[in-house]
Coordinates of C-alpha atoms in Angstrom, one line a residue:
M1 CA 27.4 -19.7 43.6
L2 CA 27.9 -23.2 42.3
T3 CA 28.7 -22.9 38.6
T4 CA 29.1 -26.5 37.5
S5 CA 26.9 -29.5 37.4
R6 CA 29.8 -31.5 38.8
Q7 CA 29.8 -29.3 41.9
A8 CA 26.1 -29.7 42.3
R9 CA 26.4 -33.5 42.0
D10 CA 29.2 -33.6 44.6
F11 CA 27.0 -31.5 46.9
L12 CA 23.9 -33.7 46.5
S13 CA 26.0 -36.8 47.2
R14 CA 27.1 -35.2 50.5
I15 CA 23.6 -34.6 51.7
S16 CA 21.8 -37.6 50.3
G17 CA 22.5 -39.9 53.2
L18 CA 19.7 -39.1 55.6
V19 CA 20.5 -40.7 59.0
S20 CA 18.3 -43.7 59.7
D21 CA 17.8 -42.7 63.4
R22 CA 17.6 -39.0 63.9
S23 CA 17.1 -39.3 67.6
K24 CA 20.8 -40.1 67.9
P25 CA 23.4 -37.4 67.8
A26 CA 25.8 -37.5 64.8
A27 CA 29.2 -39.1 65.4
T28 CA 31.9 -36.6 66.1
S29 CA 35.7 -36.9 66.3
V30 CA 37.7 -36.1 69.4
P31 CA 38.1 -32.3 69.5
V32 CA 41.4 -30.5 69.6
P33 CA 42.2 -28.5 72.8
V34 CA 39.9 -25.6 73.6
S35 CA 42.8 -23.2 73.8
S36 CA 43.6 -23.7 70.1
L37 CA 40.1 -22.9 69.0
I38 CA 38.6 -20.4 71.3
P39 CA 40.3 -17.2 72.4
A40 CA 41.7 -17.7 75.9
P41 CA 41.2 -15.1 78.6
A42 CA 43.3 -12.2 77.7
E43 CA 46.4 -11.9 79.9
E44 CA 47.9 -8.6 81.0
L45 CA 50.7 -8.9 78.4
L46 CA 48.3 -9.7 75.6
N47 CA 46.0 -6.8 76.6
R48 CA 48.9 -4.3 76.7
R49 CA 50.2 -5.3 73.3
L50 CA 46.9 -5.9 71.6
E51 CA 46.5 -2.6 69.8
D52 CA 50.2 -2.5 68.7
S53 CA 50.3 -6.2 67.7
L54 CA 47.1 -6.1 65.5
S55 CA 46.6 -3.9 62.5
I56 CA 43.3 -4.2 60.7
P57 CA 41.2 -1.7 58.8
V58 CA 37.9 -0.9 60.6
S59 CA 34.7 -0.1 58.7
R60 CA 33.4 3.3 60.1
E61 CA 30.0 2.9 58.5
Q62 CA 27.2 2.5 61.0
G63 CA 25.7 -0.3 58.9
D64 CA 25.3 -1.0 55.2
P65 CA 24.8 2.3 53.3
D66 CA 22.2 0.6 51.1
C67 CA 20.2 -0.4 54.1
I68 CA 20.4 3.0 55.6
Q69 CA 19.4 4.7 52.4
A70 CA 16.4 2.3 51.9
Q71 CA 15.2 2.8 55.4
D72 CA 15.5 6.6 55.2
R73 CA 13.5 6.6 52.0
G74 CA 10.7 4.6 53.6
Q75 CA 10.7 6.9 56.6
F76 CA 10.6 10.0 54.5
L77 CA 7.7 8.8 52.3
A78 CA 5.7 7.8 55.4
R79 CA 6.3 11.1 57.1
Q80 CA 5.2 12.9 53.9
E81 CA 2.1 10.6 53.8
R82 CA 3.0 9.7 50.2
W83 CA 1.4 6.3 50.5
D84 CA 1.0 5.5 46.8
E85 CA 4.7 6.2 46.2
L86 CA 5.6 4.1 49.2
S87 CA 3.5 1.2 48.1
R88 CA 5.0 1.5 44.6
Q89 CA 8.6 1.4 45.8
I90 CA 8.0 -1.5 48.1
G91 CA 6.3 -3.4 45.3
E92 CA 9.0 -2.7 42.7
A93 CA 11.8 -3.7 45.0
D94 CA 9.8 -6.9 46.0
Q95 CA 9.2 -8.0 42.4
S96 CA 12.7 -7.2 41.2
R97 CA 14.2 -9.0 44.3
A98 CA 16.4 -6.0 44.8
A99 CA 18.8 -6.3 47.8
A100 CA 21.3 -4.3 49.7
R101 CA 25.0 -5.3 49.7
C102 CA 24.5 -7.2 52.9
G103 CA 21.8 -9.3 51.3
L104 CA 18.7 -7.8 53.0
P105 CA 15.8 -7.2 50.6
L106 CA 15.2 -3.5 49.8
A107 CA 11.5 -4.0 50.1
D108 CA 11.8 -5.1 53.7
L109 CA 14.1 -2.2 54.5
I110 CA 11.8 0.4 52.9
A111 CA 8.9 -1.0 54.8
Y112 CA 10.9 -1.1 58.0
G113 CA 11.8 2.6 57.6
A114 CA 8.1 3.5 56.9
R115 CA 6.9 2.0 60.2
A116 CA 10.0 3.0 62.3
D117 CA 8.4 6.1 63.8
V118 CA 5.3 4.2 64.9
V119 CA 7.2 1.3 66.3
N120 CA 10.0 3.3 68.0
A121 CA 7.5 5.6 69.7
T122 CA 5.8 2.6 71.3
E123 CA 9.1 1.0 72.2
H124 CA 10.2 4.3 73.8
A125 CA 7.0 4.5 75.7
L126 CA 7.4 1.0 77.1
T127 CA 11.0 1.7 78.0
E128 CA 10.0 4.8 79.9
N129 CA 7.3 2.9 81.7
Q130 CA 4.5 5.2 80.5
D131 CA 0.9 4.5 81.4
V132 CA -0.2 1.7 79.0
C133 CA -3.7 3.2 78.9
N134 CA -2.4 6.4 77.5
R135 CA -3.7 6.8 73.9
T136 CA -0.4 8.4 72.9
L137 CA 1.0 4.9 73.1
I138 CA -1.1 3.8 70.2
R139 CA -1.8 7.0 68.4
G140 CA 0.7 6.2 65.6
L141 CA -0.7 2.7 65.2
M142 CA -4.3 4.1 65.0
A143 CA -3.1 6.4 62.2
F144 CA -1.7 3.4 60.4
E145 CA -5.0 1.5 60.8
A146 CA -6.8 4.5 59.3
L147 CA -4.3 4.4 56.4
R148 CA -5.1 0.7 55.8
A149 CA -8.8 1.4 55.9
E150 CA -8.4 3.9 53.1
N151 CA -6.2 1.5 51.1
R152 CA -7.7 -1.8 52.0
H153 CA -7.1 -3.3 48.5
D154 CA -3.4 -2.5 48.6
P155 CA -1.6 -5.6 49.8
Y156 CA 1.7 -3.9 50.5
L157 CA 0.2 -1.2 52.7
T158 CA -1.9 -3.8 54.4
A159 CA 1.3 -5.9 55.1
L160 CA 3.0 -2.7 56.3
V161 CA 0.4 -2.2 59.0
A162 CA 0.4 -5.9 60.0
L163 CA 4.2 -5.8 60.4
A164 CA 3.9 -2.7 62.6
H165 CA 1.5 -4.8 64.8
I166 CA 4.1 -7.7 64.9
D167 CA 6.9 -5.4 65.8
I168 CA 4.9 -3.8 68.6
G169 CA 3.8 -7.3 69.7
W170 CA 7.5 -8.2 70.1
A171 CA 8.1 -4.9 72.0
W172 CA 5.4 -6.0 74.6
R173 CA 6.8 -9.5 74.8
G174 CA 10.4 -8.3 75.4
S175 CA 9.7 -5.2 77.4
E176 CA 11.3 -4.8 80.8
G177 CA 10.5 -3.0 84.0
P178 CA 7.3 -2.8 86.0
I179 CA 5.0 -1.7 83.2
A180 CA 2.6 -4.5 83.8
A181 CA 2.6 -8.1 85.0
P182 CA 4.2 -10.5 82.5
Q183 CA 0.8 -12.1 81.8
A184 CA -0.6 -8.7 80.8
N185 CA 2.4 -8.1 78.5
Q186 CA 1.8 -11.5 76.9
R187 CA -1.9 -10.7 76.3
R188 CA -1.1 -7.4 74.6
C189 CA 1.5 -9.2 72.5
A190 CA -1.0 -11.8 71.5
A191 CA -3.6 -9.1 70.6
H192 CA -1.2 -7.5 68.2
F193 CA -0.3 -10.8 66.6
D194 CA -4.0 -11.6 66.2
R195 CA -4.6 -8.2 64.6
A196 CA -1.7 -8.8 62.2
A197 CA -3.2 -12.2 61.3
A198 CA -6.6 -10.7 60.6
L199 CA -4.9 -8.2 58.2
L200 CA -2.8 -10.7 56.4
D201 CA -5.1 -13.7 56.1
P202 CA -7.3 -12.1 53.4
I203 CA -4.2 -11.3 51.2
A204 CA -2.7 -14.8 51.4
N205 CA -3.3 -15.4 47.7
D206 CA -1.1 -12.4 46.9
C207 CA 1.9 -14.1 48.4
Q208 CA 2.5 -16.6 45.6
D209 CA 5.2 -14.5 43.9
S210 CA 6.0 -12.0 46.6
P211 CA 8.9 -12.7 49.1
F212 CA 7.8 -9.5 51.0
L213 CA 4.2 -10.6 51.6
K214 CA 5.2 -14.2 52.2
A215 CA 7.8 -13.2 54.8
A216 CA 5.1 -11.1 56.6
H217 CA 2.9 -14.2 56.8
C218 CA 5.7 -16.3 58.1
A219 CA 6.5 -13.7 60.8
L220 CA 3.1 -14.6 62.3
F221 CA 4.5 -17.9 63.4
A222 CA 6.5 -16.2 66.1
G223 CA 3.3 -15.4 67.9
R224 CA 0.9 -18.2 66.8
N225 CA 0.9 -21.9 67.4
A226 CA 1.1 -23.9 64.2
G227 CA 2.0 -27.5 63.3
T228 CA 5.5 -28.5 62.2
L229 CA 4.4 -29.4 58.7
R230 CA 2.7 -26.1 58.1
V231 CA 5.5 -24.0 59.4
A232 CA 8.0 -26.0 57.3
D233 CA 6.0 -25.8 54.2
E234 CA 5.4 -22.0 54.5
F235 CA 9.1 -21.3 55.1
A236 CA 10.0 -23.6 52.2
A237 CA 7.8 -21.6 49.9
L238 CA 9.4 -18.4 51.2
I239 CA 12.9 -19.7 50.7
D240 CA 12.1 -20.8 47.2
L241 CA 11.0 -17.3 46.4
A242 CA 14.2 -15.7 47.8
P243 CA 17.0 -18.4 48.1
G244 CA 19.7 -15.7 48.4
N245 CA 18.3 -14.4 51.7
H246 CA 19.9 -16.6 54.4
R247 CA 17.8 -15.0 57.2
H248 CA 14.7 -16.9 56.2
M249 CA 16.7 -20.2 56.5
R250 CA 18.0 -19.2 59.9
T251 CA 14.5 -18.4 61.1
L252 CA 13.2 -21.7 59.8
G253 CA 15.9 -23.4 62.0
T254 CA 14.8 -21.8 65.2
H255 CA 11.1 -22.6 64.4
M256 CA 12.0 -26.2 63.9
L257 CA 13.3 -26.5 67.5
P258 CA 11.1 -28.4 69.9
R259 CA 10.6 -25.2 72.0
R260 CA 8.8 -23.7 69.0
S261 CA 7.0 -25.7 66.4
G262 CA 9.2 -28.6 65.5
S263 CA 11.5 -31.4 66.7
Y264 CA 15.1 -32.3 66.4
A265 CA 14.3 -34.8 63.6
A266 CA 12.3 -32.1 61.8
L267 CA 15.2 -29.6 62.2
E268 CA 17.6 -32.1 60.6
L269 CA 15.2 -33.0 57.8
E270 CA 14.4 -29.4 56.9
A271 CA 18.1 -28.5 57.0
R272 CA 18.9 -31.1 54.4
R273 CA 15.8 -30.3 52.3
T274 CA 16.7 -26.6 52.3
A275 CA 20.3 -27.4 51.3
S276 CA 19.1 -29.5 48.4
R277 CA 16.7 -26.8 47.2
T278 CA 19.2 -24.0 47.5
A279 CA 22.3 -25.9 46.2
E280 CA 22.7 -23.7 43.1
T281 CA 23.0 -20.6 45.4
W282 CA 24.7 -21.9 48.5
G283 CA 26.0 -25.4 47.9
A284 CA 25.8 -27.1 51.3
G285 CA 25.4 -23.7 52.9
G286 CA 21.6 -24.2 53.3
Y287 CA 22.3 -26.9 55.8
A288 CA 24.5 -24.5 57.8
W289 CA 22.1 -21.6 57.6
V290 CA 19.2 -23.7 59.0
Y291 CA 21.3 -24.8 61.9
F292 CA 23.1 -21.5 62.3
D293 CA 21.1 -20.0 65.2
A294 CA 19.5 -23.2 66.3
I295 CA 22.8 -24.8 67.6
A296 CA 23.8 -21.5 69.2
I297 CA 20.7 -21.6 71.5
D298 CA 19.9 -25.3 71.9
D299 CA 22.5 -27.8 73.2
Q300 CA 20.6 -30.8 72.0
A301 CA 20.4 -29.4 68.4
C302 CA 24.1 -28.8 68.6
A303 CA 24.8 -32.3 69.8
R304 CA 22.9 -33.7 66.8
V305 CA 24.2 -31.5 64.0
D306 CA 26.3 -33.1 61.3
S307 CA 29.4 -31.0 62.0
R308 CA 31.1 -32.2 58.9
L309 CA 28.3 -31.1 56.6
F310 CA 27.9 -27.9 58.6
L311 CA 31.6 -27.1 58.0
D312 CA 31.2 -27.9 54.3
G313 CA 28.4 -25.5 54.3
L314 CA 30.5 -22.7 55.8
K315 CA 33.0 -23.1 53.0
D316 CA 30.3 -23.1 50.4
I317 CA 28.8 -19.9 51.9
V318 CA 32.2 -18.2 51.6
N319 CA 32.5 -19.3 48.0
A320 CA 29.1 -18.0 47.3
N321 CA 29.5 -14.7 49.1
P322 CA 33.1 -13.8 50.1
S323 CA 32.2 -10.2 51.1
Q324 CA 33.7 -8.8 54.3
E325 CA 30.2 -8.5 55.8
M326 CA 29.8 -12.2 55.4
I327 CA 33.3 -13.1 56.6
N328 CA 32.8 -10.9 59.7
L329 CA 29.4 -12.6 60.4
L330 CA 30.8 -16.1 60.1
A331 CA 34.0 -15.3 62.1
A332 CA 32.0 -13.6 64.9
Y333 CA 29.6 -16.5 65.0
C334 CA 32.4 -19.1 65.4
T335 CA 34.4 -17.1 68.0
V336 CA 31.7 -15.3 70.0
S337 CA 28.2 -16.8 69.5
L338 CA 29.2 -20.5 69.7
R339 CA 31.5 -20.2 72.7
K340 CA 28.8 -18.9 75.0
G341 CA 27.4 -22.4 75.6
L342 CA 30.7 -24.1 76.2
G343 CA 31.0 -26.3 79.2
Q344 CA 27.2 -26.8 79.8
N345 CA 26.7 -29.9 77.8
L346 CA 29.5 -32.3 76.9
Q347 CA 27.7 -33.8 73.9
A348 CA 27.1 -30.3 72.5
D349 CA 30.7 -29.2 73.2
L350 CA 32.1 -31.8 70.7
P351 CA 30.5 -30.4 67.5
R352 CA 30.6 -26.8 69.0
L353 CA 34.4 -26.9 69.2
K354 CA 34.7 -28.6 65.8
I355 CA 32.7 -25.9 64.2
A356 CA 34.4 -23.1 66.1
E357 CA 37.7 -24.3 64.6
A358 CA 36.6 -22.7 61.3
A359 CA 37.4 -19.3 62.8
N360 CA 41.0 -20.1 62.1
W361 CA 40.7 -20.2 58.3
L362 CA 38.0 -17.6 58.2
I363 CA 40.1 -15.0 59.9
R364 CA 43.5 -16.0 58.5
D365 CA 42.5 -16.6 54.9
H366 CA 39.6 -14.2 54.3
L367 CA 39.3 -11.4 56.8
T368 CA 40.6 -8.0 55.6
E369 CA 38.3 -5.5 57.3
L370 CA 36.6 -5.3 60.7
H371 CA 32.9 -4.6 61.0
P372 CA 32.3 -3.8 64.7
L373 CA 28.5 -3.8 64.5
V374 CA 28.5 -7.4 63.2
W375 CA 30.6 -8.5 66.2
A376 CA 28.5 -6.5 68.6
H377 CA 25.3 -8.3 67.4
A378 CA 27.1 -11.6 67.6
A379 CA 27.8 -10.9 71.3
E380 CA 24.0 -10.4 71.8
G381 CA 23.2 -13.7 70.1
F382 CA 22.0 -11.9 67.0
D383 CA 18.9 -10.9 69.0
N384 CA 16.9 -8.5 66.8
S385 CA 14.7 -7.5 69.8
S386 CA 17.6 -6.1 71.8
R387 CA 17.4 -2.4 72.2
I388 CA 20.4 -0.3 71.2
R389 CA 20.5 3.0 73.0
S390 CA 23.8 4.2 71.5
V391 CA 25.0 2.8 68.2
S392 CA 28.5 4.2 68.8
R393 CA 28.9 2.5 72.2
F394 CA 27.4 -0.7 70.8
A395 CA 29.9 -0.6 67.9
A396 CA 32.7 0.1 70.4
R397 CA 31.9 -3.0 72.3
G398 CA 31.9 -5.0 69.1
H399 CA 35.3 -3.5 68.2
A400 CA 36.8 -4.5 71.5
G401 CA 35.3 -8.0 71.4
A402 CA 36.5 -8.5 67.8
L403 CA 40.1 -7.5 68.7
A404 CA 40.1 -9.9 71.7
A405 CA 38.7 -12.8 69.5
I406 CA 41.2 -12.2 66.7
A407 CA 44.1 -11.9 69.2
G408 CA 43.1 -15.3 70.5
Q409 CA 43.6 -16.7 67.1
F410 CA 47.1 -15.3 66.9
R411 CA 48.0 -15.8 70.6
E412 CA 51.2 -17.7 69.9
E413 CA 52.4 -15.2 67.3
I414 CA 51.7 -12.2 69.4
E415 CA 53.3 -13.7 72.5
G416 CA 56.3 -14.5 70.3
G417 CA 56.7 -10.9 69.4
Q418 CA 55.1 -11.0 66.0
Q419 CA 53.1 -8.2 64.3
I420 CA 49.8 -9.2 62.7
A421 CA 48.6 -7.1 59.8
F422 CA 45.5 -7.6 57.7
T423 CA 45.7 -6.1 54.3
G424 CA 43.9 -6.2 51.0
R425 CA 46.6 -8.5 49.7
G426 CA 46.1 -10.9 52.6
L427 CA 47.5 -11.6 56.1
Q428 CA 51.0 -10.5 56.9
V429 CA 52.9 -11.7 60.0
S430 CA 56.2 -10.0 60.7
P431 CA 58.6 -9.2 63.6
A432 CA 57.3 -6.4 65.8

């Protein structure tokens, strides 16, 4: 967090210069060679010595314990049909802005656990190609609808049912296999989003001081067409309610892409506006967060990003939150997520390589512990809709990918016979 007015003034001076022509990509310097930034293909010698040459503690937790506990609590209360207690706990966590260690709001986690059985049952049915006309496919959702009818004046339970519809809508949109023609899947997805909107629209006035309810309303934009200004304004209000939650800024960035509700000019403008409004929390980090996922999936957005300001943002993010969860996230992003698009667009490659270079100082100066699940999600492009059949195998893939990426950063040292050890006191390089 920025703690001095001087830091805030320095930051504001960095973002104040809005480019006069946002249709042109920002100027970039000549990149350094790819081999010095991105892990090269692992050679036989490097593979054979990888485990012996790298020593780093590995987190064995299958996710943030705070997240797991909150989700389990929500699931337990739903299974016991203790709806009043569930609503109270979501509301208290929402109003207190309580968050897990990873930064996720506890209100969101409790609500996710409460609807997990209903959503997972539908996802499982779609995966197994069950008859879509079978009422068992919607039995849980019908029970939720009955719950909402009995508690129609409770905004938290109403939002819970709406979020279940949104999750199931995503399941239809992303389902695979010959369940139905793609058009039929899209119609079912749209129907669930429409029902969610019908539930949420009457409680719009309850969102003024509720990040949980506001986030539920913003989730509707994934399935409904809306103008750029409205989407930007709604997300701005949400971010102002919860500036510490970087996921809202990342989602705003993807919505500002031309493929969704925005334009490249709108993306740049909202990134700078967000950075200005969240300067006390993230410094220049708000700019980086808005562009974070956008430049990983859109070459033109990557070609236009102000890479210098983005890199300043990464440094400010680490200053604001130096946790190992955050360091793993940023390091995995730079070494895994960004490199997927290399070679497809020369203009995008220039800033992509420049930003990827940050992996060097992130890993060497800040990494002390490996979080395999973070790296596994980075390999999937942080796609929340991807289905994980085995958490242990998913984590194992992340572990292997992380070791390969880290080895690439220490290629010269490892091939020179050095031992790389990550400790609580910092990085240690010594003869093997």
